[in-house]
Structure formats: structure tokens, C-alpha cells
Coordinates of C-alpha atoms and ligand atoms in Angstrom, one line a residue:
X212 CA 19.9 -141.2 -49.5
X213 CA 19.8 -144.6 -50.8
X214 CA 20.8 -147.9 -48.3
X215 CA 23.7 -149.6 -49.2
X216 CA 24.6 -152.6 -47.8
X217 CA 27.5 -152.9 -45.8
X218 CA 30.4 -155.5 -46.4
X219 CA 29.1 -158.9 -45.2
X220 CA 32.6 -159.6 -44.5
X221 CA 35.6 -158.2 -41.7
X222 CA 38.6 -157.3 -42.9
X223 CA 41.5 -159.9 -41.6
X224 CA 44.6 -158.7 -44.2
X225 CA 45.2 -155.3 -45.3
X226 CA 47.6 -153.8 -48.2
X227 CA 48.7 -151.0 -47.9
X228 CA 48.8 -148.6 -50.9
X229 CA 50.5 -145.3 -51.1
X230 CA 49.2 -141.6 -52.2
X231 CA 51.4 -139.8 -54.6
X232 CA 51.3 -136.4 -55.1
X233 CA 49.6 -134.7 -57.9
X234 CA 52.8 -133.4 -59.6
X235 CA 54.4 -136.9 -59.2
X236 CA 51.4 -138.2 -61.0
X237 CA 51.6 -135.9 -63.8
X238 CA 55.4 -136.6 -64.4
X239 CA 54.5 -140.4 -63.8
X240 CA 52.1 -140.4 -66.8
X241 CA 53.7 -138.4 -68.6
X242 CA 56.7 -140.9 -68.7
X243 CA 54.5 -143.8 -69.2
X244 CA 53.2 -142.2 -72.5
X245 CA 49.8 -141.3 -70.9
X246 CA 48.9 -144.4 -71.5
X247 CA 47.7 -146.1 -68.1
X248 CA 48.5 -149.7 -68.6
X249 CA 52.4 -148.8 -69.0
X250 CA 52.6 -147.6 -64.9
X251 CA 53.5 -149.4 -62.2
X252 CA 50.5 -150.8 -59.9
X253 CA 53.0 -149.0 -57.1
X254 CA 51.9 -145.7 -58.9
X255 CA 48.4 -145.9 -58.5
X256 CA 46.3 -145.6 -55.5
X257 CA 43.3 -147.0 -56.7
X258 CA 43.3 -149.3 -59.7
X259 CA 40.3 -149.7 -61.1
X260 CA 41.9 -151.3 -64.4
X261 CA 39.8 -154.3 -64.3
X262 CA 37.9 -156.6 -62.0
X263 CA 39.6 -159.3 -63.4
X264 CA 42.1 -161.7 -61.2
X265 CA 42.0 -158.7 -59.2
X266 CA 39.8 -159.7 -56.1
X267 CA 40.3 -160.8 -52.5
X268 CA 40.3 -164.4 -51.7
X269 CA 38.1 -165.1 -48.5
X270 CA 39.7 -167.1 -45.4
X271 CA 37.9 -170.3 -46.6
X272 CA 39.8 -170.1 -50.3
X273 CA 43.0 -169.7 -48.9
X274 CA 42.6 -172.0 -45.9
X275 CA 41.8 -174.5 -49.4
X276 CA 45.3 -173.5 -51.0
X277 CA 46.9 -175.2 -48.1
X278 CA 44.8 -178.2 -48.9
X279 CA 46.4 -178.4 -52.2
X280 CA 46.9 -181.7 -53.7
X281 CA 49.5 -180.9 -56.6
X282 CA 49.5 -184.6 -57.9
X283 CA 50.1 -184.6 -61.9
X284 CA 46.7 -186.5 -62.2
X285 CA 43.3 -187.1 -60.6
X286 CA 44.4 -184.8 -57.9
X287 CA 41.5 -184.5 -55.5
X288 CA 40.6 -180.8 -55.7
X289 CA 39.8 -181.7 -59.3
X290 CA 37.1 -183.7 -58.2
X291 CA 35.9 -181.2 -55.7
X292 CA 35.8 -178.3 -58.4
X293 CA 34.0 -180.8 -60.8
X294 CA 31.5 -181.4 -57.5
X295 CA 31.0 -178.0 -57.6
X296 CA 30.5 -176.9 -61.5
X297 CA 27.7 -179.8 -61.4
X298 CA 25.9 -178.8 -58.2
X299 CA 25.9 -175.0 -58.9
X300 CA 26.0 -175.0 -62.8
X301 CA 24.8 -178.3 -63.8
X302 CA 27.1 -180.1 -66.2
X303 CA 28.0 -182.4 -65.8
X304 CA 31.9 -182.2 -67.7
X305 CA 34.5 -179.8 -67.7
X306 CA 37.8 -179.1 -68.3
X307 CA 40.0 -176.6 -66.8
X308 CA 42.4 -174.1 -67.8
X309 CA 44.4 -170.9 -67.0
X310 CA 41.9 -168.7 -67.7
X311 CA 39.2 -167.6 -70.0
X312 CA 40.4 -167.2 -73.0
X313 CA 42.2 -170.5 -73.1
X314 CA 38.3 -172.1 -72.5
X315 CA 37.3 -170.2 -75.5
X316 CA 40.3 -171.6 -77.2
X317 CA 39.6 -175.0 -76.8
X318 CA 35.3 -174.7 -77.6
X319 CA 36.3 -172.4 -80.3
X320 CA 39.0 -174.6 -81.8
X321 CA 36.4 -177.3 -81.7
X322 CA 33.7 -175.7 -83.3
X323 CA 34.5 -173.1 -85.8
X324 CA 35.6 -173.1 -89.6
X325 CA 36.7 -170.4 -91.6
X326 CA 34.1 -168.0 -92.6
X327 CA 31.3 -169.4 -90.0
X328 CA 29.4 -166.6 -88.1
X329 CA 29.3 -166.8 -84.6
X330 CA 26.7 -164.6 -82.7
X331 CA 26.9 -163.1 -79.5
X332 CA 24.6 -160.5 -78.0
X333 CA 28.2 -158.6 -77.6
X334 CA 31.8 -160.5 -78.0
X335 CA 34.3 -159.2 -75.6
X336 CA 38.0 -158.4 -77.3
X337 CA 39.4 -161.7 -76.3
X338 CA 36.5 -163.8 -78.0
X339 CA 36.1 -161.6 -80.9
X340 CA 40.0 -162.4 -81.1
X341 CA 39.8 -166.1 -80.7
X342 CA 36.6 -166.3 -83.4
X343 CA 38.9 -164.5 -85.9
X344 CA 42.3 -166.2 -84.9
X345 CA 39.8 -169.4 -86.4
X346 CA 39.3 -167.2 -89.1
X347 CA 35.2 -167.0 -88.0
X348 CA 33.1 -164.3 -88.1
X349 CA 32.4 -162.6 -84.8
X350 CA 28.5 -161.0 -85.2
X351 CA 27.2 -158.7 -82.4
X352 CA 23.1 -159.2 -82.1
X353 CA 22.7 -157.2 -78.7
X354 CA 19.6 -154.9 -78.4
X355 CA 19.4 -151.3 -80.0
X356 CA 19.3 -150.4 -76.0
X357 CA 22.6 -151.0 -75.5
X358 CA 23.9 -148.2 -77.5
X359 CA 21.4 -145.6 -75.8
X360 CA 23.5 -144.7 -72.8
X361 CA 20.9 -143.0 -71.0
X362 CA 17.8 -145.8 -71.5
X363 CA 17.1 -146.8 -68.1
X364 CA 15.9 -150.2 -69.7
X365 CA 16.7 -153.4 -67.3
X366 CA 17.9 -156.1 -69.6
X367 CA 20.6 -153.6 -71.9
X368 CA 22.6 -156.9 -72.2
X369 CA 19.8 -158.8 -74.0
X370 CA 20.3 -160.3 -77.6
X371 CA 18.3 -159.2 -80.6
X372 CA 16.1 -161.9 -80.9
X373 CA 14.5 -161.0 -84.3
X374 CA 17.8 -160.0 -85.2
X375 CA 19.3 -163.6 -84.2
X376 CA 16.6 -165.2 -86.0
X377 CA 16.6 -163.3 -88.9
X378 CA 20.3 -163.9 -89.2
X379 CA 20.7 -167.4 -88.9
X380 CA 17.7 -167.5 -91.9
X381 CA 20.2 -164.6 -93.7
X382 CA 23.1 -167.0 -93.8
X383 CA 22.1 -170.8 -92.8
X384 CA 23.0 -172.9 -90.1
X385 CA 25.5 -174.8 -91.7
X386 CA 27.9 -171.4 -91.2
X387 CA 27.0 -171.3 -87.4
X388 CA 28.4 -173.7 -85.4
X389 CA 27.2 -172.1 -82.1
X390 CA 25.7 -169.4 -80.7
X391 CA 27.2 -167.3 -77.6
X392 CA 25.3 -165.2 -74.8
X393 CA 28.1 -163.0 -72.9
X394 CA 26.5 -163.0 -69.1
X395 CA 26.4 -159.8 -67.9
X396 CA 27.3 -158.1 -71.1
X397 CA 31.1 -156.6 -70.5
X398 CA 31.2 -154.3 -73.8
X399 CA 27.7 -153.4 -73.5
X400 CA 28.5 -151.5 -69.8
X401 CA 28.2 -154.3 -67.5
X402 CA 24.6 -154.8 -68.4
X403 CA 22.4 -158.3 -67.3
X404 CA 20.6 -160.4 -69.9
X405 CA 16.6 -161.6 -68.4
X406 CA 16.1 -165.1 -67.9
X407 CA 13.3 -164.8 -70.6
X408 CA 16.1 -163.2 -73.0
X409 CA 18.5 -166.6 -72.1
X410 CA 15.5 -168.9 -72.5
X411 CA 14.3 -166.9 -76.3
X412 CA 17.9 -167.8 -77.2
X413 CA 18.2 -170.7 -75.9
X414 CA 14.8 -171.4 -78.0
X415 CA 16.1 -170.4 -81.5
X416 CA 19.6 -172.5 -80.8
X417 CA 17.1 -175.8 -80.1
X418 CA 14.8 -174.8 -83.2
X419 CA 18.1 -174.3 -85.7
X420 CA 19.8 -177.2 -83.6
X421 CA 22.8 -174.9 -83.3
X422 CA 24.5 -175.1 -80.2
X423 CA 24.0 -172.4 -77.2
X424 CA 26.5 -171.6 -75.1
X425 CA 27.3 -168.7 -72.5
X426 CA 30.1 -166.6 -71.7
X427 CA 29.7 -167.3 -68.0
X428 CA 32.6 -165.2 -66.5
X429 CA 30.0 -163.1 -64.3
X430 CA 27.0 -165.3 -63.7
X431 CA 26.3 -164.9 -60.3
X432 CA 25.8 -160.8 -60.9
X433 CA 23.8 -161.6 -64.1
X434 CA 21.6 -163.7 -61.5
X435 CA 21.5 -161.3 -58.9
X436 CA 20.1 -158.8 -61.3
X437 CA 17.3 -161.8 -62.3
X438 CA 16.5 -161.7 -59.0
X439 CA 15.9 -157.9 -58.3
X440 CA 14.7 -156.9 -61.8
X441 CA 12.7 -159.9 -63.6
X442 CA 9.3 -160.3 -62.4
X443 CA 8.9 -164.0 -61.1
X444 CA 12.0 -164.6 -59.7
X445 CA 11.6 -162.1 -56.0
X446 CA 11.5 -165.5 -53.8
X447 CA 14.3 -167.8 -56.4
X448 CA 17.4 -168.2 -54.8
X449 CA 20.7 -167.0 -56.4
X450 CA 21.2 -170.8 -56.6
X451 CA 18.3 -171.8 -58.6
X452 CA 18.3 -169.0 -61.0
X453 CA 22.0 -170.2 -61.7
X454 CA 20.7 -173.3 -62.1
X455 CA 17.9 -172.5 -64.4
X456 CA 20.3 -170.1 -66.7
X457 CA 23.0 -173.1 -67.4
X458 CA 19.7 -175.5 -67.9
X459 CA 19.4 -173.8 -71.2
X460 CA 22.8 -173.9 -72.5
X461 CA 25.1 -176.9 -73.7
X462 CA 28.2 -175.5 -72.0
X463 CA 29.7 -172.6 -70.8
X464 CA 33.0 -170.8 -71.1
X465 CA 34.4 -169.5 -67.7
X466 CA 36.7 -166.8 -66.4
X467 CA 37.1 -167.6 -62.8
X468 CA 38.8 -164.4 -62.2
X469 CA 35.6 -162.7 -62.1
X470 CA 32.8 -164.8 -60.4
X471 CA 34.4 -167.4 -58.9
X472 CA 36.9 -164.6 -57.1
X473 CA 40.1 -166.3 -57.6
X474 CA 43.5 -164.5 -58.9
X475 CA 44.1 -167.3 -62.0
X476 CA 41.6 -169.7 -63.1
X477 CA 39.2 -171.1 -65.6
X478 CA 37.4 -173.6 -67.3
X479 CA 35.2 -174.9 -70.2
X480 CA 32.3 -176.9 -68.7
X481 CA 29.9 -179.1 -71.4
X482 CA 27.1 -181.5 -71.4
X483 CA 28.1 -183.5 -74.6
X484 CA 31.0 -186.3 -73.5
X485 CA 32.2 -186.3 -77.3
X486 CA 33.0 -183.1 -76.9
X487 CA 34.5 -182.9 -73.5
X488 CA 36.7 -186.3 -74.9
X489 CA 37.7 -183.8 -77.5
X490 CA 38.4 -180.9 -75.6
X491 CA 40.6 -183.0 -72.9
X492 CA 42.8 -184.2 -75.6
X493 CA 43.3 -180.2 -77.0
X494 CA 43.7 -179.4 -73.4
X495 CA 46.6 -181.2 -73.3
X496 CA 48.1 -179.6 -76.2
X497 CA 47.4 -176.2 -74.4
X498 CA 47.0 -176.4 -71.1
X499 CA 48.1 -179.9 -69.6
X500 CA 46.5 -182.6 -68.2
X501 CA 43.0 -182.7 -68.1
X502 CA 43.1 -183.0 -64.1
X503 CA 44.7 -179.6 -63.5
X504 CA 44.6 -177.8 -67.0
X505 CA 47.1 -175.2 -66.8
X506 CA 46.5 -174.8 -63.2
X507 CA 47.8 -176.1 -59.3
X508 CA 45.8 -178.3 -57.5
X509 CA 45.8 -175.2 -54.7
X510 CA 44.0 -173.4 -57.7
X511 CA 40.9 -175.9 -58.3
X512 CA 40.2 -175.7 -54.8
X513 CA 40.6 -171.7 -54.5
X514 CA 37.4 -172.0 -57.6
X515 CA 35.4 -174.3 -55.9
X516 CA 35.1 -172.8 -52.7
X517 CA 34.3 -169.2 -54.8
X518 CA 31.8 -171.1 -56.9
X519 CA 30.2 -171.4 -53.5
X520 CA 30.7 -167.9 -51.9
X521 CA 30.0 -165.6 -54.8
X522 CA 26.2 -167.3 -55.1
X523 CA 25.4 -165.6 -51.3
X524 CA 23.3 -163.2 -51.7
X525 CA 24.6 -161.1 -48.9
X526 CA 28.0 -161.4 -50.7
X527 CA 25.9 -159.8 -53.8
X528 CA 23.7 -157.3 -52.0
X529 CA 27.0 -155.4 -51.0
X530 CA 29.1 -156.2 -54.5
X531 CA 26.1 -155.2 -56.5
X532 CA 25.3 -152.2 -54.0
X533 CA 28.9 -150.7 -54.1
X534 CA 28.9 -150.5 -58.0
X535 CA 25.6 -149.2 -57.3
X536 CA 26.9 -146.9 -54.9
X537 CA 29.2 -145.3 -57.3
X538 CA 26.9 -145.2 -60.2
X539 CA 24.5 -143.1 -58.1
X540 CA 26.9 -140.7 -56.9
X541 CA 28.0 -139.6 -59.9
X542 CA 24.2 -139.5 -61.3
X543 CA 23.9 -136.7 -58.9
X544 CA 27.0 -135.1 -59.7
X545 CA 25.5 -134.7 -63.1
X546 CA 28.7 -137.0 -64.5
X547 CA 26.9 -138.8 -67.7
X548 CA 27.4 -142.5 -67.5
X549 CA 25.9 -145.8 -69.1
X550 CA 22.7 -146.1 -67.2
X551 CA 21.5 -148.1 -65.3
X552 CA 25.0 -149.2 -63.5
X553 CA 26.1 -152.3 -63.9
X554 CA 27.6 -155.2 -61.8
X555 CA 31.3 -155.0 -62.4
X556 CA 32.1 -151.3 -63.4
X557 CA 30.9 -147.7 -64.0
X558 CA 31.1 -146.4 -67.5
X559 CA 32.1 -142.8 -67.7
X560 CA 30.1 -141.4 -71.0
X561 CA 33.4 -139.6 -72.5
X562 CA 31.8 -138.1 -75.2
X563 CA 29.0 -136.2 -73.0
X564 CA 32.1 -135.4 -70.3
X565 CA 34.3 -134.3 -72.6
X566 CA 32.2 -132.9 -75.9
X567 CA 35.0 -130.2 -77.1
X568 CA 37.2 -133.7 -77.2
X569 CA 37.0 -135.1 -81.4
X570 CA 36.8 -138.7 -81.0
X571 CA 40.2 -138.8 -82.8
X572 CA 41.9 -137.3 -80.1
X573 CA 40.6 -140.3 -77.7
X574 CA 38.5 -138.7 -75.4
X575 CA 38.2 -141.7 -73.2
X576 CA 41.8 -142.0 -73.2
X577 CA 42.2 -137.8 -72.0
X578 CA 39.8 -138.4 -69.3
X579 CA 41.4 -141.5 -67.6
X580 CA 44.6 -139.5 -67.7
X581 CA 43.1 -136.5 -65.7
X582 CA 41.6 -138.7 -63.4
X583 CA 44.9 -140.3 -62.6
X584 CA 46.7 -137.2 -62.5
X585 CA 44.0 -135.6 -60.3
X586 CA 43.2 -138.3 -57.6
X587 CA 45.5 -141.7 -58.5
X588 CA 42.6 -143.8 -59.6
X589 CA 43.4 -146.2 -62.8
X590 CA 40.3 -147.0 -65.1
X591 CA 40.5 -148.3 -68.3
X592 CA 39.8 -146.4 -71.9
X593 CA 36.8 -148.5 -73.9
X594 CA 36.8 -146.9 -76.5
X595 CA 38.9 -145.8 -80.1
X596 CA 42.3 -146.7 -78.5
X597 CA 40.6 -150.3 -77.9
X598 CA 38.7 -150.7 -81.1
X599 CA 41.6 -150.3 -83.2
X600 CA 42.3 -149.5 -86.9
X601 CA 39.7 -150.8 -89.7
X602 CA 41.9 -152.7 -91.5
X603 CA 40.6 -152.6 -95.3
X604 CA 40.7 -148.3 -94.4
X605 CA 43.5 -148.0 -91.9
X606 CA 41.9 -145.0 -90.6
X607 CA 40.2 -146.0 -86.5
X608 CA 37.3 -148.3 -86.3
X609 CA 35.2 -145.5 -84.3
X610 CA 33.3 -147.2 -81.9
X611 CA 29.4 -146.4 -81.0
X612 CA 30.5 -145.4 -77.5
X613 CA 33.7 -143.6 -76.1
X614 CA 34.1 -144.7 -72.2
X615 CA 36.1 -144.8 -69.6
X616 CA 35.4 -148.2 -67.3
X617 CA 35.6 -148.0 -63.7
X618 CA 36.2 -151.8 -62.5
X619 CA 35.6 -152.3 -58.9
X620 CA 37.5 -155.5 -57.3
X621 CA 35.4 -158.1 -55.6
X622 CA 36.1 -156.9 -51.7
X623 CA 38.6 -155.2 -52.3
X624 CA 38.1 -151.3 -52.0
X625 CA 35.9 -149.4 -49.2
X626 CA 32.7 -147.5 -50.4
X627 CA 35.6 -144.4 -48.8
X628 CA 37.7 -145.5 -51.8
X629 CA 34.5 -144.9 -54.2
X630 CA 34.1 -141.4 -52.8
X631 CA 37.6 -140.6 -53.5
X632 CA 36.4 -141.6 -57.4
X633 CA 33.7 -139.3 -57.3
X634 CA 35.2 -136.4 -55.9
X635 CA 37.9 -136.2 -58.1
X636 CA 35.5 -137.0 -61.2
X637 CA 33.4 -133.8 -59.6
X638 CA 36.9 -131.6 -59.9
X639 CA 37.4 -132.8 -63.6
X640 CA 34.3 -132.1 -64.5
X641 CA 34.5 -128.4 -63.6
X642 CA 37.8 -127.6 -65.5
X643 CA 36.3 -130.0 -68.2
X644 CA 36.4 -127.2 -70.9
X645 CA 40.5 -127.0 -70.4
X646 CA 40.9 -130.4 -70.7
X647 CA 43.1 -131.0 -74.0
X648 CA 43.0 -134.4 -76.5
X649 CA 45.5 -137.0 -77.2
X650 CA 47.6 -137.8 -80.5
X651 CA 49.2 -141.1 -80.6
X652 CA 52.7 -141.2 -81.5
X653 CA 53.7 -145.1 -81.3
X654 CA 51.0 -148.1 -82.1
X655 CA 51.3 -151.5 -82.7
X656 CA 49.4 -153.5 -84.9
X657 CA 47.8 -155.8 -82.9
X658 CA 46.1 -155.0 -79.1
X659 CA 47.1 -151.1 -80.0
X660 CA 45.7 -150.3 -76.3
X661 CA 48.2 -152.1 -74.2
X662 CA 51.2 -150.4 -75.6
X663 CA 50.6 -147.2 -77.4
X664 CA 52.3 -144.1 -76.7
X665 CA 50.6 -140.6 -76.8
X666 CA 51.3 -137.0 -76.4
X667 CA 49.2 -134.1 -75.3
X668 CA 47.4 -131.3 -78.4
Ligands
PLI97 O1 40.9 -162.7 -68.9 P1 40.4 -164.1 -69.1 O2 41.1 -164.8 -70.2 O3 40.3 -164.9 -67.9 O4 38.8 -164.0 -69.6 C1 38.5 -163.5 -70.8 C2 37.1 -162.9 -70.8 C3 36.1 -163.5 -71.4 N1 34.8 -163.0 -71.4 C4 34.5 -161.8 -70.8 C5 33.1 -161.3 -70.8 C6 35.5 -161.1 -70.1 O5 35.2 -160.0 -69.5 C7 36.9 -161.6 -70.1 C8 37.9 -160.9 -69.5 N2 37.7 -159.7 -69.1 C9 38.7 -158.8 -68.7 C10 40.1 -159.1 -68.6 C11 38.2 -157.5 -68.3 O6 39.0 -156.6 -67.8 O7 37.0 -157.2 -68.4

């Protein structure tokens, strides 16, 4: 039996959350279309949607709420969240706004033209969506690894650096504006990128003078990972790997609903003032004043003091250690996932759970409505639901890998809770053979996945 650290934390404000009943479940999803995003959180015991926003504030964030200065401009938790971004990160601008995606909107709108290619060892949906909104060219470069769902290899989130190189002398720099490292790699299970990996991209930006910067929204796990895998950094502190990784990049787009732990938050942080002069003036269009971009004052705060918190390593021994807690149960269940865990979710292999599933009856999909149904856990399907229609064919853009994402909360759920996961995984997985498809029977367009509707073969 592995050692798993316990929570370096004690539990000061429960909430409690209710256990349906199998049938109710099975009506419930029925009447929500089977599609897991259209139930109530009341419905579900344990939601493992996304790790997103979703986490527990500690004592210290919320005792900073109350410290809130909510003045329209230059209110003081500005300057303590700018403090913060430059002695943990290093820039030494930034700009904030409501969340991630509205950080990518303002780099983005500052930096791409129509047609340009923008790398990225993997885009997640909502960059790939802001790249195209600008009518770019969103370019996935990650390793051949990442696909390989049973390669125990360390870095699976690394970029392709022949590939990168060999691109950007394919098409020219003049058609990429900048270059992005998503850190740890969401659509690519969770998976870390080595300092080395950061540094050999970081490399090619400087020799093509294209700009390098990273998708920061879980950088302290990407460290922590650094620090237990990558040879030469044992004895670094999660504070000076940080510092090292941001070293190499020109800015950073952040989703403080991941590592900075807070329920709404984000921000764009640069090195180059032109550009942050530029970005303040779009951030009014978008998000407001520069000051509190889209944000309260209570807000800045909340990020600062998680900025702090989620670069303990005892705070990442346990979050790392529960995912890892998980992934290793189900390992010895025989339950085929993306190995080697990651550091925000468990990726349930669909197609090796459920192999008498087609891929065009959404085998992801069918499995994260069994395990509702069977033990009131929500994950999420990434897979053909999420990837959507090709749009010159019309017929689904089949993705490489059909999963089912198991997003664990930052201190939020008990490793009890994760046992609960596994157990009812365990019962799926011996009626797996009876387990029917899905046909969809309303779509829309655009962002299919949120709303569609489905019925049972
Ligand atoms: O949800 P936002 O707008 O605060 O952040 C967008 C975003 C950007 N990059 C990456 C790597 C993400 O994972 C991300 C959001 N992820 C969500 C919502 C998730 O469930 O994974």
C-alpha cells in the first residue's frame, strides 16, 4: 500500500451534500437528456465536473474578503495581488480579469491576425476558441506520448520540439505572433511539461524572436511534478522552480480558479510595458478598470493570498497524492486510464472500458451516465461530444482519445469520497458488456457538449 499524505489542513466549514437513490438518479438523468451538465449540483453527490472555481477557500483568503477595498481605482488589494504575481511569478505587469479566458482575450486580441498559427503543446477548448474567434490558427505540437495512454513517460505534456521548429521554418515567423505552453497540459490528461521542455521552448521562441508565453492556470502542480520527477530539482523549492518556469516566458495567461484556489478570478501578467499599456486600455473595453478588471477588490485579495498557499509543498504533497490516490486505485482494479495520473483529474480510458461502445455512440458520454446513475458522481465526457462536428464534413471530428475526466476540487472531497469513485467504477466495470451507447437527438452548433440532448440504443 502506497503513503498518501494526509490533508495538511482541518476542516472548519462543512456542506452538506445529499445521497439520492439509484432509481432517482436514473429518472434524474434521464430527464436531463443524459447529458450531465443539464442536472442540478443538488442532484449529485460528488461532482467531479471540473476543478475549476470549484475549490475551498482557506481561513486566510476569506479572512482577506473582509479586508476588501472595493474603491473604483487603485484599490489596495490590487497592489497586494501585483506584490504577489512579481514575487512568486516574476513580472513585473499584469492586468486582471474575470477569469481565464477573458486574459486570453486580451493577449490574443493583441497579438493575432487572421490566418497566423499559434502553437501550443495542446490548446484547451477555450483558447483554441479565442485563437479562431481572431480567425488564427490553433496548432497542437505536444509529444507523440501524449496520445499513448498507457506510456508511463514523465513529461506526457511536453511540446514537440523538432516539431515546433520544424513548423515555424514550414510557415515563417511572420505568421506566428507567439507561441503557447499550456502548464500542466489539460487535454493531454493532466500531464506536466519538464523544465528542460519549458526552457527548449523557451529557446526556439528567443532564436525566431517570437514571443513565449504560458498557459499558467496550474503552475504550481506543473512544479510540484518538476520537483519529484526532473532530475536536478530534489532540493529546489516549489518557489524557485515557479520562479525559474516564468523566467523563460514574456507573460502568462492565468486561470485563478485552478492554482490560485479562488471561486472567480484571473489575470494576464507581461514583462513588456507597451504591451501591458495596451492590454489596460482593452481591459477596459472588457473587463473594467485596470485596478480591479472585472473583479471586487475582496477578489484580488482572495488570489494573492492563494498565490501564496498553493506554492506549499505540504498543500501539494496531499493535492497531488489524492489524484494520485485515485489513479492508483483504479490501476489495481484493472480500470484502463491515461497513465501516469495527473495533477488535476483521472482520465477514464472509455474506449478500453467500454470496447463493444462505437465511438459514434459516445462512449465517454455512456460511461459518465452509468457512473452517475450507479454512485452520484459527476465527471465530465472528453471526448466526441466535446470535439464537435468537422465543419467542411459535418460528420464528428473523432478525437485521438475518448475519456471520461474525473476533476478533483482543491480540499474539497475526502480520500472516503475517492473510494466511493472507485467502487462504483469497480461495479460498472463488471456489467460493462450490458452497457448500451448514446444517439444524440438535439445539438447546437456551437459548444455542442453543454447542451445536447441524447437518448439510449
Ligand atoms: O475557465 P477559465 O476561463 O477561468 O479558464 C480557461 C482555461 C484556460 N486554460 C486551461 C488549461 C484551462 O483548463 C481553462 C479552464 N478549464 C476548465 C474550465 C476545466 O474544466 O478544465
Amino acid at each position: 500500500m502506497n503513503y498518501f499524505p494526509a490533508e495538511p489542513f482541518r476542516i472548519k466549514v462543512v456542506e452538506p451534500i445529499k445521497m439520492t437513490t439509484k432509481e432517482e438518479r436514473a429518472e434524474l438523468v434521464r430527464e436531463a437528456g443524459f447529458n450531465l451538465f443539464s442536472l442540478k449540483s443538488s442532484e449529485v453527490y460528488i461532482d467531479l465536473l471540473t476543478d475549476s472555481g470549484t475549490g475551498a477557500m482557506s481561513d486566510y483568503q476569506w479572512a482577506g474578503m473582509m479586508l476588501g477595498d472595493e474603491s473604483y481605482a487603485g484599490s489596495k488589494n490590487y497592489y497586494n495581488l501585483e506584490k504577489a504575481i512579481k514575487n512568486i511569478l516574476g513580472f513585473p505587469y499584469f492586468v486582471p480579469t474575470h477569469q481565464g479566458r477573458a486574459a486570453e482575450n486580451l493577449l490574443l486580441s493583441l497579438l493575432v491576425n487572421e490566418n497566423d498559427y499559434i502553437p501550443n503543446n495542446m490548446h484547451f477548448d477555450t483558447t483554441k476558441a479565442h485563437v479562431l474567434h481572431k480567425k488564427g490558427i490553433p496548432v497542437d505540437l505536444v509529444i507523440d506520448e501524449a496520445y499513448d495512454p498507457t506510456n508511463n513517460y514523465p513529461f506526457k505534456g511536453n511540446m514537440d520540439l523538432t516539431k515546433l521548429e520544424n513548423f515555424i521554418l514550414d510557415k515563417g515567423t511572420d505568421v506566428i505572433p507567439l507561441i503557447i505552453l499550456t502548464i500542466t497540459c489539460n487535454s493531454g490528461g493532466g500531464q506536466p511539461v519538464s523544465m528542460e521542455n519549458i526552457k527548449g521552448v523557451s529557446d526556439i521562441a528567443k532564436k525566431y524572436k517570437i514571443p513565449f508565453y504560458i498557459d499558467a492556470c496550474r503552475f504550481s502542480e506543473n512544479a510540484f511534478f518538476i520537483k519529484t520527477r526532473e532530475p536536478g530539482y530534489e532540493k529546489k523549492s516549489i518557489k524557485e522552480i515557479v520562479k525559474e518556469t516564468f523566467s523563460y516566458a514574456d507573460g502568462c495567461t492565468m486561470s485563478a480558479k485552478k492554482d490560485a484556489i479562488v471561486n472567480i478570478g484571473g489575470y494576464l501578467a507581461l514583462r513588456d510595458k507597451d504591451l501591458h499599456q495596451k492590454a489596460s486600455s482593452l481591459a477596459v473595453l472588457f473587463e473594467g478598470f485596470p485596478t480591479y478588471g472585472g473583479l471586487a477588490g475582496r477578489d484580488l485579495e482572495a488570489i494573492a493570498r492563494g498565490l501564496e498557499e498553493v506554492t506549499e509543498e505540504s498543500y501539494l504533497n496531499y493535492r497531488i497524492g489524492q489524484v494520485k490516490y485515485l489513479g492508483d486505485k483504479l490501476i489495481e482494479a484493472g480500470i484502463p486510464i491515461i497513465e501516469p495520473p495527473g495533477g488535476h483529474a483521472i482520465y477514464i480510458d472509455a474506449s478500453r472500458f467500454l470496447p463493444n461502445i462505437p465511438q459514434k455512440e459516445f462512449p465517454a458520454q455512456a460511461l459518465g451516465v452509468e457512473l452517475y446513475i450507479e454512485s452520484g458522481v459527476r465527471g465530465v465526457e472528453i471526448g466526441t461530444v466535446l470535439a464537435g462536428r468537422d465543419p467542411r464534413t459535418g460528420d464528428h471530428d473523432y478525437p485521438k482519445l475518448e475519456l471520461l475526466r474525473l476533476t478533483i476540487p482543491r480540499r474539497v472531497y475526502t480520500n472516503n469520497h475517492m473510494d466511493v469513485v472507485v467502487e462504483g467504477l469497480k461495479k460498472i466495470y463488471q456489467r460493462k458488456d450490458k452497457i448500451s451507447g448514446l444517439e444524440i437527438t438535439y445539438e447546437s452548433d456551437i459548444l455542442r457538449h453543454f447542451t445536447a440532448k441524447f437518448k439510449k440504443i
